[in-house]
Short mmCIF file of C-alpha atoms in Angstrom, two decimals:
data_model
loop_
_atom_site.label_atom_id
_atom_site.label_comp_id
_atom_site.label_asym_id
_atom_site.label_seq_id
_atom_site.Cartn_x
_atom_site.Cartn_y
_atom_site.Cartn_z
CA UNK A 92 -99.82 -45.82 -122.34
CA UNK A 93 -97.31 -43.59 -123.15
CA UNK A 94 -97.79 -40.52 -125.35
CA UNK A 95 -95.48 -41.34 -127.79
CA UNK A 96 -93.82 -44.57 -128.33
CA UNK A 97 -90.54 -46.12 -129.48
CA UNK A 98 -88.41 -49.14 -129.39
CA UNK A 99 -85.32 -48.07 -127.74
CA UNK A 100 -83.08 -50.36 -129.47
CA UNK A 101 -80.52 -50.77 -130.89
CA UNK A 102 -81.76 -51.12 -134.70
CA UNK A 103 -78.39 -52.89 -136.69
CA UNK A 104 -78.63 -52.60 -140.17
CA UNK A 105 -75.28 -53.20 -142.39
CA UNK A 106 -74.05 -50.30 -144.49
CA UNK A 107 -76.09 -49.84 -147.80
CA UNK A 108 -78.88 -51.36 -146.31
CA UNK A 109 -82.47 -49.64 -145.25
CA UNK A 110 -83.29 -48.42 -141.82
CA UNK A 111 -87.01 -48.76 -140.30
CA UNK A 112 -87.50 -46.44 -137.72
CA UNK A 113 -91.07 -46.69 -135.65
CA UNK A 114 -93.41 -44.38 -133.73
CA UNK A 115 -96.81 -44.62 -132.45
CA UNK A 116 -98.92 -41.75 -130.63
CA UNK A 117 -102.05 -41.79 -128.78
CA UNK A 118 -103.06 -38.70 -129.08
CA UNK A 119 -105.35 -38.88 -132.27
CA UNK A 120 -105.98 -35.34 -133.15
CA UNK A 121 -102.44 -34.89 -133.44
CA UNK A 122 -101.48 -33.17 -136.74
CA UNK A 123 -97.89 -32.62 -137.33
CA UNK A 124 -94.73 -34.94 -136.56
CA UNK A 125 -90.79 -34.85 -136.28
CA UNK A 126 -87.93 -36.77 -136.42
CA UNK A 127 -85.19 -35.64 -134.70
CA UNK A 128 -81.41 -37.32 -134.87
CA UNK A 129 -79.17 -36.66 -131.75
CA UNK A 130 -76.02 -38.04 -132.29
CA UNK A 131 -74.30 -39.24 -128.69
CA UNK A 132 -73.79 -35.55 -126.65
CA UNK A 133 -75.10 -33.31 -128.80
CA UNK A 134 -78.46 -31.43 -129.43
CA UNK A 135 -81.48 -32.92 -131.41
CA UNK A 136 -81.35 -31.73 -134.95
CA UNK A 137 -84.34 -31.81 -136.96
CA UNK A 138 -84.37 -34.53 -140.20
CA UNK A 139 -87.86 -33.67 -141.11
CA UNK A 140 -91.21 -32.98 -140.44
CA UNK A 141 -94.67 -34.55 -141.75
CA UNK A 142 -98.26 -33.06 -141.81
CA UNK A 143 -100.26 -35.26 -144.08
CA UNK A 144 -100.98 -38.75 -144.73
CA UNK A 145 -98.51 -40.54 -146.91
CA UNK A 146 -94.98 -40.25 -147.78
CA UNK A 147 -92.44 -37.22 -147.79
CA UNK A 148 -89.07 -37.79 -149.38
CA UNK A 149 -85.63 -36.03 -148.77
CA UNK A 150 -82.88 -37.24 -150.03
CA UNK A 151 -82.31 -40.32 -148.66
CA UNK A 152 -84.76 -39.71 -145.29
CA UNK A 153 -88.82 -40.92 -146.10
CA UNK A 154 -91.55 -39.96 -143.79
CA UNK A 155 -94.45 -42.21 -143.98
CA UNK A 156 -97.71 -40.99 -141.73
CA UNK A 157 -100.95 -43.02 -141.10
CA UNK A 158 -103.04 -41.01 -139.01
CA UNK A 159 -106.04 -44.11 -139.21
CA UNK A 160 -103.14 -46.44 -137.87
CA UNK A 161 -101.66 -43.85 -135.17
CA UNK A 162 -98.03 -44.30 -136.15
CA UNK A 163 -94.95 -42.57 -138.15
CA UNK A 164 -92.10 -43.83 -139.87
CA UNK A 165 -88.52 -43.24 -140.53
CA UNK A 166 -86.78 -44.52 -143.46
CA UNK A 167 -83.54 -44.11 -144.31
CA UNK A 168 -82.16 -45.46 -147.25
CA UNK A 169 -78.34 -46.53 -148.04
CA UNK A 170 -77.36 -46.29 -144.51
CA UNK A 171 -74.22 -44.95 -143.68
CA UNK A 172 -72.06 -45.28 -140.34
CA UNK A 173 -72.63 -41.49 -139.79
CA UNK A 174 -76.49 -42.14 -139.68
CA UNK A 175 -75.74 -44.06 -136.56
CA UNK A 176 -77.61 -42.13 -133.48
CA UNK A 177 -80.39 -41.67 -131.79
CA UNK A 178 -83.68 -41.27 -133.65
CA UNK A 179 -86.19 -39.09 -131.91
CA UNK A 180 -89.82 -38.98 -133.09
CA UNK A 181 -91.97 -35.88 -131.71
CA UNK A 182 -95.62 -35.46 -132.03
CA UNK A 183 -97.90 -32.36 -131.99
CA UNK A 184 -99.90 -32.27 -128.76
CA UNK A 185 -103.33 -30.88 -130.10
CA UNK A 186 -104.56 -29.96 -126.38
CA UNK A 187 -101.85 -28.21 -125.70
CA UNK A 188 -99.98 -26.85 -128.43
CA UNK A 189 -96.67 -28.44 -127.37
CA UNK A 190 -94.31 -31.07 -128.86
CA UNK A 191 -94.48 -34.56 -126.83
CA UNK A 192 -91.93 -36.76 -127.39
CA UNK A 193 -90.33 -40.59 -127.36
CA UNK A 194 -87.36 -41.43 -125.85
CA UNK A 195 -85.93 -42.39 -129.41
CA UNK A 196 -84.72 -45.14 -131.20
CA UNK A 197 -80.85 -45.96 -131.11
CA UNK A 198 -79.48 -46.75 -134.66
CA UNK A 199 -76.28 -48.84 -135.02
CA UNK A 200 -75.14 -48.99 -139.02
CA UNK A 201 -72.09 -51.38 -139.18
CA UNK A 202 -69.41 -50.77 -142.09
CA UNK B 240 -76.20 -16.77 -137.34
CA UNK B 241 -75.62 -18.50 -134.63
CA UNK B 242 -79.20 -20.11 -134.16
CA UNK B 243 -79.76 -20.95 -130.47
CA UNK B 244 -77.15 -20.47 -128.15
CA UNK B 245 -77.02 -21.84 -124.49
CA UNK B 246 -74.89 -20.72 -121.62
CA UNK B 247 -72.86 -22.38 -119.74
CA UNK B 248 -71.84 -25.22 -121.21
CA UNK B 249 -71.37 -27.28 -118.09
CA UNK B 250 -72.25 -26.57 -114.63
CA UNK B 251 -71.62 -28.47 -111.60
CA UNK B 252 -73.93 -26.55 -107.85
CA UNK B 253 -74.23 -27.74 -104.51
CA UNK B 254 -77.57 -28.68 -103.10
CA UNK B 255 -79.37 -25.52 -102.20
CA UNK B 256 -77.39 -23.28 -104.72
CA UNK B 257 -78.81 -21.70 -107.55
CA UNK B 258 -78.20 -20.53 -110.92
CA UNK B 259 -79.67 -19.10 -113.91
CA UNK B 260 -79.26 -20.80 -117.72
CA UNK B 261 -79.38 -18.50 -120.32
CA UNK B 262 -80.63 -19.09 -123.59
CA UNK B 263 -80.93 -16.46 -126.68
CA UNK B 264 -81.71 -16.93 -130.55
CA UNK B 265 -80.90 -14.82 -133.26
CA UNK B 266 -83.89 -16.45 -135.81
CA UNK B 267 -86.55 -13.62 -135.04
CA UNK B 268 -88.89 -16.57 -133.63
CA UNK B 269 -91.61 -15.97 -131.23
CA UNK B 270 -91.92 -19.05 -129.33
CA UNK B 271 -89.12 -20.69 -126.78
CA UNK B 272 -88.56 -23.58 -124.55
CA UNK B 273 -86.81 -25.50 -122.08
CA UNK B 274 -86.68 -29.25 -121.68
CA UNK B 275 -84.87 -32.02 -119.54
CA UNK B 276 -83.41 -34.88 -121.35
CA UNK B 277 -82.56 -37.90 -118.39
CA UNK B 278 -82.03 -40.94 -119.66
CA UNK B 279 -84.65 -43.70 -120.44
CA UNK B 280 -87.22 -40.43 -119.89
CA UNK B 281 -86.54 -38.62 -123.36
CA UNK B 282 -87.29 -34.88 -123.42
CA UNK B 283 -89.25 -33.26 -121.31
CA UNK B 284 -91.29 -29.65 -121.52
CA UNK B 285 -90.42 -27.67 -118.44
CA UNK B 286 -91.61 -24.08 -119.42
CA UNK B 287 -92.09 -22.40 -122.36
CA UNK B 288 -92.86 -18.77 -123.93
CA UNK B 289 -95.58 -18.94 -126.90
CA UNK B 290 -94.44 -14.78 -127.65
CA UNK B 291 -92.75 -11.86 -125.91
CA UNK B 292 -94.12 -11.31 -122.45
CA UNK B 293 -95.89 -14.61 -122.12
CA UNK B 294 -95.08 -17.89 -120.06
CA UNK B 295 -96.43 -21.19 -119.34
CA UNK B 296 -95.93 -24.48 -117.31
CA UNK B 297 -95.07 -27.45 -119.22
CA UNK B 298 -94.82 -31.30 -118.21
CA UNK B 299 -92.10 -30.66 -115.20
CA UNK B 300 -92.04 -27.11 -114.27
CA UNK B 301 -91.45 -27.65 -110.30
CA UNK B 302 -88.14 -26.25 -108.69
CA UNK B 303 -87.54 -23.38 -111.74
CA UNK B 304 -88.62 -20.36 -113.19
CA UNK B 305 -87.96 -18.93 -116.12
CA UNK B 306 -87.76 -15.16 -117.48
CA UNK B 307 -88.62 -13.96 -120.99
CA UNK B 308 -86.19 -11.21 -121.00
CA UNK B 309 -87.15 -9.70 -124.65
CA UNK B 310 -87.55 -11.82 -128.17
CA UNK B 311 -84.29 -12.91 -128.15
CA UNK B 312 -83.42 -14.49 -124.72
CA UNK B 313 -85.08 -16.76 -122.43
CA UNK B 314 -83.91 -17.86 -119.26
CA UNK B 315 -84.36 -20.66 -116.60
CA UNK B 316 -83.89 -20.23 -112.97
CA UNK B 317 -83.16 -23.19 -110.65
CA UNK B 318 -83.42 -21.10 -106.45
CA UNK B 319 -82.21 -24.28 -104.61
CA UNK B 320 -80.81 -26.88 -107.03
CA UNK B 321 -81.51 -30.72 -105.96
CA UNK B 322 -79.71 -33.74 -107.14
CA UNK B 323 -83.04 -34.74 -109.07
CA UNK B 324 -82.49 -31.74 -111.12
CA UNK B 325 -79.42 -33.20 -112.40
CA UNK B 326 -79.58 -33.18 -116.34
CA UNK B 327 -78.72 -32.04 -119.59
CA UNK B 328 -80.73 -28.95 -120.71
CA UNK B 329 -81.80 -27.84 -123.75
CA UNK B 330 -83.28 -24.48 -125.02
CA UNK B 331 -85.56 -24.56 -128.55
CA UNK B 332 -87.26 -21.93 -130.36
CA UNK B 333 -89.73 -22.32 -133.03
CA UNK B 334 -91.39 -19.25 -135.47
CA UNK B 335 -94.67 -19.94 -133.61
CA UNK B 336 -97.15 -22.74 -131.88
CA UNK B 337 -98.95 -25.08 -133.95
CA UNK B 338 -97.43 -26.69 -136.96
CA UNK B 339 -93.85 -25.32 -136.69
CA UNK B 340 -90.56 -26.84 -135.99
CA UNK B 341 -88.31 -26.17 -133.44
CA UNK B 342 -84.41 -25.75 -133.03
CA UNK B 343 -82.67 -26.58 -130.49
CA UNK B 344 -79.22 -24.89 -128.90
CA UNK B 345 -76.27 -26.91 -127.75
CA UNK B 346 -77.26 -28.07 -124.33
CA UNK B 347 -76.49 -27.24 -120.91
CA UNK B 348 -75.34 -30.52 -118.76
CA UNK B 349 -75.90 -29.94 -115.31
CA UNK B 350 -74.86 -31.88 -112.15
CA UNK B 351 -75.58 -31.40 -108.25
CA UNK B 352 -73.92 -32.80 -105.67
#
């Protein structure tokens, strides 16, 4: 099992609509978690980070943790054809004090 | 500022050449890294410096070294590149271990022949 998990996609979603984004972790002492977007060449940039269980809103990005379920979310909300990318979730490696993560979810957002 | 900045850009070696990637951040953080993004693999830890005058062996640390010069810059050393070492690498920083974040630089995309 891998460390951290994603569904490589592609996710479609229309413009306007809501975008899902999934990760699951095995580690369960983990404690903090990323999302990263990397658009097609570039560097990961950091959308936002999440600590506690529950929901964190900015802007249009929510973070939803469940530490008893083992998985993170990504929401984004009126999707635009810029949010189109690669979504990369990161996870807090409790052993070792180091970020593990997936191999990211591709998001396609049609006009 | 500038962030994290990564040198060269693009590199293409030989087998059996080397090089050095350099890497320096103008944040004040303590804590750098390098990864490996290949594709289908995602990113992967090769070193990283927790503080000044420290480093340690991440996920994939065979075939380079890496230097903590000072603070600011933090280098990775590959003595006798091999195709498998083909990749795009990135250099991070963070303000510490633990809970914090970390940035990343631009990328170096590296080929061997």
């Amino acid at each position: 099992q891998k460390e951290v998990e994603q569904n490589s996609g592609p996710l479609s979603v229309p413009e306007g609509a809501i975008a899902s984004l999934n990760c699951t972790y095995s580690d369960r002492g983990s404690q903090s978690f990323f999302w990263y977007r990397q658009y097609s060449g570039k560097s990961p940039e950091l959308i936002m980070f999440i600590y506690s269980n529950g929901d964190k809103e900015d802007g249009r990005f929510t973070a939803q943790l469940n530490k008893a379920s083992q998985y993170v979310s990504l929401l984004i909300r009126d999707s635009q054809p810029s949010d189109s990318a690669t979504y990369l979730c990161a996870v807090r490696n409790t052993g070792f004090q180091k970020l593990v993560f997936g191999t990211g979810t591709r998001l396609l957002v049609s006009p | 500022n500038a962030g994290v900045t990564q040198t060269p850009k693009f590199q293409v070696l030989k087998t059996g050449q080397s090089m050095t990637l350099q890497c320096a951040q103008d944040m004040n953080h303590n804590s750098m890294y390098w990864y490996r993004q290949d594709p289908g693999m995602g990113l992967r830890l090769i070193y990283y410096s927790a503080s000044e005058g420290t480093t340690d062996k991440g996920e994939v640390p065979n075939g380079y070294n890496v230097s903590r010069l000072n603070k600011r810059e933090f280098s990775l050393r590959l003595e006798s590149a091999a195709p498998s070492q083909t990749s795009v690498y990135f250099c991070a920083s963070s303000v510490g271990q633990g809970l914090y974040e970390q940035y990343f630089g631009p990328g170096t995309r590296l080929t061997v022949t």
